[in-house]
């Protein structure tokens, strides 16, 4: 029987896990450690979200605070370095024949219907591959109807231009209507350049709303069965848009012509571009 007056001591277990607990001292409970890591993760994620929101608000402010319409963005030159190449070196360019530049837009306006926007691309048709828009352009001028055409000058180094009118022979057989009102085989047409340095919206082209003329280019005597160029030629910088209004000349106010270009022949009004390098 154990004597209560004596103290007894017992040895601690000698397994490694117990010894490690004693050597490492006090250890934080596992649940507290997990909570602390979770708290820092939440703080970091919150900061990242706030940074993303700040960046989004800044970009939104920049985009919506500008008054620049997408149509007013500057048109960049795709022919980078060609000006320097040919101006600073003795490189001899190849020679190219004049090329034909057909209008990207051709539509009509009428003083008799000042609020009417004439339809464009009326010859489009539905094929097995979808809707196709042929490169048909209409030159239609009478004593009440004028034609507006717009060109996109694309080719670099072909920057001397001439307004050209080509009319079929009187008895020509064409796939589209062809009307000609004249007395001596010549139609006098006035050409006026419009204030339009950007692509025109055909829905806004009415007699009342179309761009105004800022320069009278000249009067061309279009002859039946011939191609006639308006002189003098003018500079046409690559990358620019040029728009013109065609009307009856005051000397022939009751003129009349209605002709369509087609995929085989270019009739009506177009631009001939000549090499300048």
mmCIF file of C-alpha atoms in Angstrom:
data_model
loop_
_atom_site.group_PDB
_atom_site.id
_atom_site.type_symbol
_atom_site.label_atom_id
_atom_site.label_comp_id
_atom_site.label_asym_id
_atom_site.label_seq_id
_atom_site.Cartn_x
_atom_site.Cartn_y
_atom_site.Cartn_z
ATOM 1 C CA UNK A 1 0.000 0.000 0.000
ATOM 2 C CA UNK A 2 1.344 3.473 -1.023
ATOM 3 C CA UNK A 3 2.396 5.813 1.763
ATOM 4 C CA UNK A 4 0.724 9.225 1.186
ATOM 5 C CA UNK A 5 3.637 11.065 2.826
ATOM 6 C CA UNK A 6 5.900 10.356 -0.131
ATOM 7 C CA UNK A 7 5.685 12.073 -3.518
ATOM 8 C CA UNK A 8 5.908 9.950 -6.577
ATOM 9 C CA UNK A 9 7.197 10.860 -9.997
ATOM 10 C CA UNK A 10 6.485 9.105 -13.257
ATOM 11 C CA UNK A 11 8.540 9.376 -16.438
ATOM 12 C CA UNK A 12 7.059 11.011 -19.527
ATOM 13 C CA UNK A 13 6.465 8.860 -22.575
ATOM 14 C CA UNK A 14 9.480 8.552 -24.835
ATOM 15 C CA UNK A 15 7.690 8.541 -28.212
ATOM 16 C CA UNK A 16 8.937 11.114 -30.767
ATOM 17 C CA UNK A 17 5.656 12.957 -31.217
ATOM 18 C CA UNK A 18 5.398 13.750 -27.546
ATOM 19 C CA UNK A 19 9.021 14.892 -27.388
ATOM 20 C CA UNK A 20 8.466 17.113 -30.414
ATOM 21 C CA UNK A 21 5.514 18.779 -28.724
ATOM 22 C CA UNK A 22 7.620 19.622 -25.743
ATOM 23 C CA UNK A 23 10.570 20.902 -27.773
ATOM 24 C CA UNK A 24 8.410 23.101 -30.048
ATOM 25 C CA UNK A 25 6.740 24.871 -27.187
ATOM 26 C CA UNK A 26 3.256 26.340 -27.521
ATOM 27 C CA UNK A 27 1.450 25.754 -30.810
ATOM 28 C CA UNK A 28 -1.481 27.812 -32.126
ATOM 29 C CA UNK A 29 -4.703 25.866 -32.604
ATOM 30 C CA UNK A 30 -5.188 24.725 -36.219
ATOM 31 C CA UNK A 31 -8.559 26.458 -36.632
ATOM 32 C CA UNK A 32 -7.035 29.847 -35.736
ATOM 33 C CA UNK A 33 -4.245 29.400 -38.306
ATOM 34 C CA UNK A 34 -6.736 28.543 -41.094
ATOM 35 C CA UNK A 35 -8.899 31.566 -40.260
ATOM 36 C CA UNK A 36 -5.900 33.903 -40.400
ATOM 37 C CA UNK A 37 -4.888 32.585 -43.875
ATOM 38 C CA UNK A 38 -8.481 32.889 -45.080
ATOM 39 C CA UNK A 39 -8.679 36.467 -43.812
ATOM 40 C CA UNK A 40 -5.567 37.504 -45.755
ATOM 41 C CA UNK A 41 -6.874 35.794 -48.892
ATOM 42 C CA UNK A 42 -10.146 37.727 -48.587
ATOM 43 C CA UNK A 43 -8.256 41.009 -48.122
ATOM 44 C CA UNK A 44 -6.063 40.384 -51.187
ATOM 45 C CA UNK A 45 -9.056 39.396 -53.355
ATOM 46 C CA UNK A 46 -10.964 42.491 -52.217
ATOM 47 C CA UNK A 47 -8.032 44.722 -53.133
ATOM 48 C CA UNK A 48 -7.768 43.129 -56.580
ATOM 49 C CA UNK A 49 -11.495 43.616 -57.175
ATOM 50 C CA UNK A 50 -11.257 47.264 -56.133
ATOM 51 C CA UNK A 51 -8.321 47.795 -58.505
ATOM 52 C CA UNK A 52 -10.288 46.193 -61.370
ATOM 53 C CA UNK A 53 -13.291 48.404 -60.640
ATOM 54 C CA UNK A 54 -11.086 51.513 -60.561
ATOM 55 C CA UNK A 55 -9.511 50.596 -63.924
ATOM 56 C CA UNK A 56 -12.940 49.920 -65.454
ATOM 57 C CA UNK A 57 -14.325 53.253 -64.243
ATOM 58 C CA UNK A 58 -11.275 55.067 -65.591
ATOM 59 C CA UNK A 59 -11.594 53.453 -69.029
ATOM 60 C CA UNK A 60 -15.332 54.142 -69.072
ATOM 61 C CA UNK A 61 -14.678 57.776 -68.209
ATOM 62 C CA UNK A 62 -12.135 58.089 -71.021
ATOM 63 C CA UNK A 63 -14.439 56.466 -73.584
ATOM 64 C CA UNK A 64 -17.577 58.394 -72.716
ATOM 65 C CA UNK A 65 -15.972 61.742 -71.962
ATOM 66 C CA UNK A 66 -14.551 62.166 -75.474
ATOM 67 C CA UNK A 67 -16.593 63.999 -78.096
ATOM 68 C CA UNK A 68 -14.857 62.198 -80.978
ATOM 69 C CA UNK A 69 -17.264 60.127 -83.048
ATOM 70 C CA UNK A 70 -15.883 56.873 -84.506
ATOM 71 C CA UNK A 71 -16.412 58.302 -87.988
ATOM 72 C CA UNK A 72 -14.096 61.182 -87.053
ATOM 73 C CA UNK A 73 -11.127 59.027 -86.093
ATOM 74 C CA UNK A 74 -8.078 59.786 -88.236
ATOM 75 C CA UNK A 75 -7.508 57.561 -91.245
ATOM 76 C CA UNK A 76 -4.064 56.003 -91.025
ATOM 77 C CA UNK A 77 -1.805 55.572 -94.015
ATOM 78 C CA UNK A 78 -1.463 51.849 -94.869
ATOM 79 C CA UNK A 79 1.551 52.514 -97.127
ATOM 80 C CA UNK A 80 4.004 53.193 -94.338
ATOM 81 C CA UNK A 81 7.456 54.317 -95.455
ATOM 82 C CA UNK A 82 6.821 54.453 -99.186
ATOM 83 C CA UNK A 83 7.085 58.260 -99.298
ATOM 84 C CA UNK A 84 10.533 58.120 -97.683
ATOM 85 C CA UNK A 85 11.613 55.190 -99.834
ATOM 86 C CA UNK A 86 10.998 56.965 -103.126
ATOM 87 C CA UNK A 87 11.985 60.464 -102.004
ATOM 88 C CA UNK A 88 15.306 59.626 -100.339
ATOM 89 C CA UNK A 89 16.626 56.883 -102.609
ATOM 90 C CA UNK A 90 17.205 56.231 -106.301
ATOM 91 C CA UNK A 91 14.698 53.374 -106.384
ATOM 92 C CA UNK A 92 12.925 53.327 -109.720
ATOM 93 C CA UNK A 93 9.271 52.355 -109.459
ATOM 94 C CA UNK A 94 7.540 50.109 -111.929
ATOM 95 C CA UNK A 95 5.351 51.754 -114.522
ATOM 96 C CA UNK A 96 1.609 51.231 -114.305
ATOM 97 C CA UNK A 97 -1.204 52.035 -116.677
ATOM 98 C CA UNK A 98 -3.976 54.385 -115.544
ATOM 99 C CA UNK A 99 -6.623 52.671 -113.483
ATOM 100 C CA UNK A 100 -10.367 53.128 -113.173
ATOM 101 C CA UNK A 101 -11.843 54.010 -109.783
ATOM 102 C CA UNK A 102 -15.601 53.441 -109.697
ATOM 103 C CA UNK A 103 -17.710 55.174 -107.025
ATOM 104 C CA UNK A 104 -18.217 53.435 -103.711
ATOM 105 C CA UNK A 105 -21.577 55.202 -103.617
ATOM 106 C CA UNK A 106 -23.839 56.558 -106.362
ATOM 107 C CA UNK A 107 -27.290 57.844 -105.537
ATOM 108 C CA UNK A 108 -29.726 60.514 -106.589
ATOM 109 C CA UNK A 109 -31.402 63.569 -105.058
ATOM 110 C CA UNK A 110 -34.421 65.370 -106.469
ATOM 111 C CA UNK A 111 -35.560 68.953 -106.172
ATOM 112 C CA UNK A 112 -39.088 67.688 -106.873
ATOM 113 C CA UNK A 113 -38.877 65.381 -103.821
ATOM 114 C CA UNK A 114 -36.596 67.289 -101.432
ATOM 115 C CA UNK A 115 -37.084 64.901 -98.498
ATOM 116 C CA UNK A 116 -36.647 61.643 -100.410
ATOM 117 C CA UNK A 117 -33.576 59.446 -99.893
ATOM 118 C CA UNK A 118 -33.250 57.344 -103.022
ATOM 119 C CA UNK A 119 -32.501 53.619 -102.559
ATOM 120 C CA UNK A 120 -29.031 52.338 -103.394
ATOM 121 C CA UNK A 121 -27.814 48.881 -104.403
ATOM 122 C CA UNK A 122 -31.138 48.133 -106.070
ATOM 123 C CA UNK A 123 -29.573 45.431 -108.254
ATOM 124 C CA UNK A 124 -28.577 43.197 -105.362
ATOM 125 C CA UNK A 125 -29.921 39.671 -105.623
ATOM 126 C CA UNK A 126 -30.198 36.531 -103.537
ATOM 127 C CA UNK A 127 -27.967 33.681 -104.663
ATOM 128 C CA UNK A 128 -27.230 30.234 -103.294
ATOM 129 C CA UNK A 129 -24.362 31.831 -101.340
ATOM 130 C CA UNK A 130 -26.332 34.745 -99.880
ATOM 131 C CA UNK A 131 -27.108 38.283 -101.019
ATOM 132 C CA UNK A 132 -24.743 39.596 -103.691
ATOM 133 C CA UNK A 133 -24.218 43.275 -104.489
ATOM 134 C CA UNK A 134 -22.929 43.755 -108.048
ATOM 135 C CA UNK A 135 -20.726 46.798 -108.753
ATOM 136 C CA UNK A 136 -23.548 48.578 -110.592
ATOM 137 C CA UNK A 137 -23.530 52.384 -110.357
ATOM 138 C CA UNK A 138 -26.202 54.655 -111.755
ATOM 139 C CA UNK A 139 -25.645 58.030 -113.425
ATOM 140 C CA UNK A 140 -29.075 59.642 -113.606
ATOM 141 C CA UNK A 141 -29.344 63.352 -114.313
ATOM 142 C CA UNK A 142 -32.393 65.354 -115.439
ATOM 143 C CA UNK A 143 -33.677 68.882 -114.939
ATOM 144 C CA UNK A 144 -34.948 67.826 -111.473
ATOM 145 C CA UNK A 145 -32.616 64.949 -110.517
ATOM 146 C CA UNK A 146 -28.912 65.192 -109.649
ATOM 147 C CA UNK A 147 -26.515 62.328 -108.949
ATOM 148 C CA UNK A 148 -24.128 62.207 -105.995
ATOM 149 C CA UNK A 149 -21.059 59.980 -106.244
ATOM 150 C CA UNK A 150 -18.325 59.324 -103.702
ATOM 151 C CA UNK A 151 -14.890 57.819 -104.326
ATOM 152 C CA UNK A 152 -12.314 56.314 -101.998
ATOM 153 C CA UNK A 153 -8.800 57.012 -103.246
ATOM 154 C CA UNK A 154 -6.876 53.894 -102.234
ATOM 155 C CA UNK A 155 -3.817 53.378 -104.419
ATOM 156 C CA UNK A 156 -0.597 55.063 -103.341
ATOM 157 C CA UNK A 157 1.452 56.593 -106.131
ATOM 158 C CA UNK A 158 -1.602 56.893 -108.401
ATOM 159 C CA UNK A 159 -2.598 60.298 -107.126
ATOM 160 C CA UNK A 160 -3.325 62.341 -110.236
ATOM 161 C CA UNK A 161 -7.009 62.019 -111.061
ATOM 162 C CA UNK A 162 -9.377 62.928 -113.868
ATOM 163 C CA UNK A 163 -13.168 62.874 -113.683
ATOM 164 C CA UNK A 164 -14.299 60.756 -116.599
ATOM 165 C CA UNK A 165 -17.687 60.241 -118.242
ATOM 166 C CA UNK A 166 -18.248 57.374 -120.665
ATOM 167 C CA UNK A 167 -21.543 56.977 -122.481
ATOM 168 C CA UNK A 168 -22.642 54.025 -124.644
ATOM 169 C CA UNK A 169 -23.549 54.407 -128.263
ATOM 170 C CA UNK A 170 -27.133 55.373 -128.912
ATOM 171 C CA UNK A 171 -28.018 51.925 -130.226
ATOM 172 C CA UNK A 172 -26.026 49.959 -127.605
ATOM 173 C CA UNK A 173 -27.696 46.901 -126.099
ATOM 174 C CA UNK A 174 -27.236 47.009 -122.321
ATOM 175 C CA UNK A 175 -28.503 44.750 -119.532
ATOM 176 C CA UNK A 176 -30.054 47.734 -117.748
ATOM 177 C CA UNK A 177 -32.088 50.712 -118.833
ATOM 178 C CA UNK A 178 -30.351 53.380 -120.879
ATOM 179 C CA UNK A 179 -31.987 56.738 -121.541
ATOM 180 C CA UNK A 180 -30.438 59.682 -123.311
ATOM 181 C CA UNK A 181 -31.995 63.059 -123.998
ATOM 182 C CA UNK A 182 -29.934 65.278 -126.279
ATOM 183 C CA UNK A 183 -30.059 67.026 -129.591
ATOM 184 C CA UNK A 184 -26.513 66.926 -130.935
ATOM 185 C CA UNK A 185 -24.962 63.855 -129.288
ATOM 186 C CA UNK A 186 -23.486 65.923 -126.428
ATOM 187 C CA UNK A 187 -24.686 66.379 -122.848
ATOM 188 C CA UNK A 188 -23.248 69.218 -120.753
ATOM 189 C CA UNK A 189 -22.905 68.235 -117.101
ATOM 190 C CA UNK A 190 -21.795 70.399 -114.206
ATOM 191 C CA UNK A 191 -19.442 68.800 -111.641
ATOM 192 C CA UNK A 192 -19.314 70.204 -108.115
ATOM 193 C CA UNK A 193 -17.235 68.860 -105.224
ATOM 194 C CA UNK A 194 -19.058 68.364 -101.932
ATOM 195 C CA UNK A 195 -17.937 68.847 -98.352
ATOM 196 C CA UNK A 196 -17.572 65.150 -97.589
ATOM 197 C CA UNK A 197 -14.235 63.811 -96.367
ATOM 198 C CA UNK A 198 -15.841 60.774 -94.713
ATOM 199 C CA UNK A 199 -18.063 57.987 -96.050
ATOM 200 C CA UNK A 200 -21.529 59.335 -96.745
ATOM 201 C CA UNK A 201 -24.678 57.824 -95.284
ATOM 202 C CA UNK A 202 -27.109 57.175 -98.131
ATOM 203 C CA UNK A 203 -30.056 57.574 -95.752
ATOM 204 C CA UNK A 204 -29.091 61.220 -95.188
ATOM 205 C CA UNK A 205 -28.681 62.087 -98.852
ATOM 206 C CA UNK A 206 -31.742 64.120 -99.737
ATOM 207 C CA UNK A 207 -32.095 67.403 -101.572
ATOM 208 C CA UNK A 208 -32.452 69.198 -98.248
ATOM 209 C CA UNK A 209 -29.797 67.373 -96.249
ATOM 210 C CA UNK A 210 -26.997 66.478 -98.671
ATOM 211 C CA UNK A 211 -23.531 68.084 -98.213
ATOM 212 C CA UNK A 212 -23.116 71.456 -99.790
ATOM 213 C CA UNK A 213 -20.962 72.251 -102.774
ATOM 214 C CA UNK A 214 -17.749 74.059 -101.890
ATOM 215 C CA UNK A 215 -16.022 74.105 -105.289
ATOM 216 C CA UNK A 216 -17.238 74.033 -108.861
ATOM 217 C CA UNK A 217 -14.888 71.563 -110.539
ATOM 218 C CA UNK A 218 -15.971 72.240 -114.096
ATOM 219 C CA UNK A 219 -18.385 71.430 -116.902
ATOM 220 C CA UNK A 220 -17.886 68.311 -118.969
ATOM 221 C CA UNK A 221 -19.266 67.706 -122.446
ATOM 222 C CA UNK A 222 -20.185 64.039 -122.329
ATOM 223 C CA UNK A 223 -20.452 62.629 -125.857
ATOM 224 C CA UNK A 224 -22.497 59.650 -126.902
ATOM 225 C CA UNK A 225 -20.367 56.585 -127.611
ATOM 226 C CA UNK A 226 -17.185 58.205 -126.254
ATOM 227 C CA UNK A 227 -15.076 58.568 -123.122
ATOM 228 C CA UNK A 228 -14.406 62.156 -122.076
ATOM 229 C CA UNK A 229 -12.101 63.401 -119.297
ATOM 230 C CA UNK A 230 -12.581 66.690 -117.482
ATOM 231 C CA UNK A 231 -9.494 68.893 -117.491
ATOM 232 C CA UNK A 232 -7.457 69.997 -115.670
ATOM 233 C CA UNK A 233 -6.606 66.881 -113.704
ATOM 234 C CA UNK A 234 -6.528 67.221 -109.918
ATOM 235 C CA UNK A 235 -4.481 65.822 -107.057
ATOM 236 C CA UNK A 236 -6.138 62.966 -105.193
ATOM 237 C CA UNK A 237 -4.227 61.872 -102.102
ATOM 238 C CA UNK A 238 -4.244 58.209 -101.197
ATOM 239 C CA UNK A 239 -6.574 57.380 -98.316
ATOM 240 C CA UNK A 240 -8.970 60.283 -98.896
ATOM 241 C CA UNK A 241 -12.661 60.382 -99.790
ATOM 242 C CA UNK A 242 -13.949 62.672 -102.545
ATOM 243 C CA UNK A 243 -17.618 63.330 -103.310
ATOM 244 C CA UNK A 244 -19.172 65.111 -106.288
ATOM 245 C CA UNK A 245 -22.604 66.235 -107.390
ATOM 246 C CA UNK A 246 -23.499 65.965 -111.073
ATOM 247 C CA UNK A 247 -26.239 68.151 -112.533
ATOM 248 C CA UNK A 248 -27.360 69.605 -115.848
ATOM 249 C CA UNK A 249 -25.309 72.575 -116.920
ATOM 250 C CA UNK A 250 -27.126 75.944 -116.986
ATOM 251 C CA UNK A 251 -26.381 76.003 -120.735
ATOM 252 C CA UNK A 252 -28.377 72.770 -121.112
ATOM 253 C CA UNK A 253 -30.901 72.815 -118.229
ATOM 254 C CA UNK A 254 -33.203 70.256 -119.812
ATOM 255 C CA UNK A 255 -30.559 67.539 -120.276
ATOM 256 C CA UNK A 256 -31.216 63.901 -119.500
ATOM 257 C CA UNK A 257 -29.134 60.754 -119.081
ATOM 258 C CA UNK A 258 -29.735 57.504 -117.228
ATOM 259 C CA UNK A 259 -27.123 54.764 -117.569
ATOM 260 C CA UNK A 260 -25.840 51.930 -115.369
ATOM 261 C CA UNK A 261 -22.383 50.445 -115.053
ATOM 262 C CA UNK A 262 -22.265 46.665 -114.977
ATOM 263 C CA UNK A 263 -19.740 43.903 -114.428
ATOM 264 C CA UNK A 264 -18.737 43.926 -118.090
ATOM 265 C CA UNK A 265 -18.492 47.654 -118.868
ATOM 266 C CA UNK A 266 -17.948 50.827 -116.902
ATOM 267 C CA UNK A 267 -20.446 53.473 -117.976
ATOM 268 C CA UNK A 268 -21.400 56.776 -116.479
ATOM 269 C CA UNK A 269 -19.038 58.758 -114.279
ATOM 270 C CA UNK A 270 -15.848 57.475 -112.652
ATOM 271 C CA UNK A 271 -12.304 58.605 -111.872
ATOM 272 C CA UNK A 272 -9.209 57.735 -113.878
ATOM 273 C CA UNK A 273 -6.049 57.640 -111.737
ATOM 274 C CA UNK A 274 -2.552 58.220 -113.117
ATOM 275 C CA UNK A 275 0.824 57.247 -111.689
ATOM 276 C CA UNK A 276 2.703 59.981 -109.816
ATOM 277 C CA UNK A 277 5.907 58.181 -108.702
#
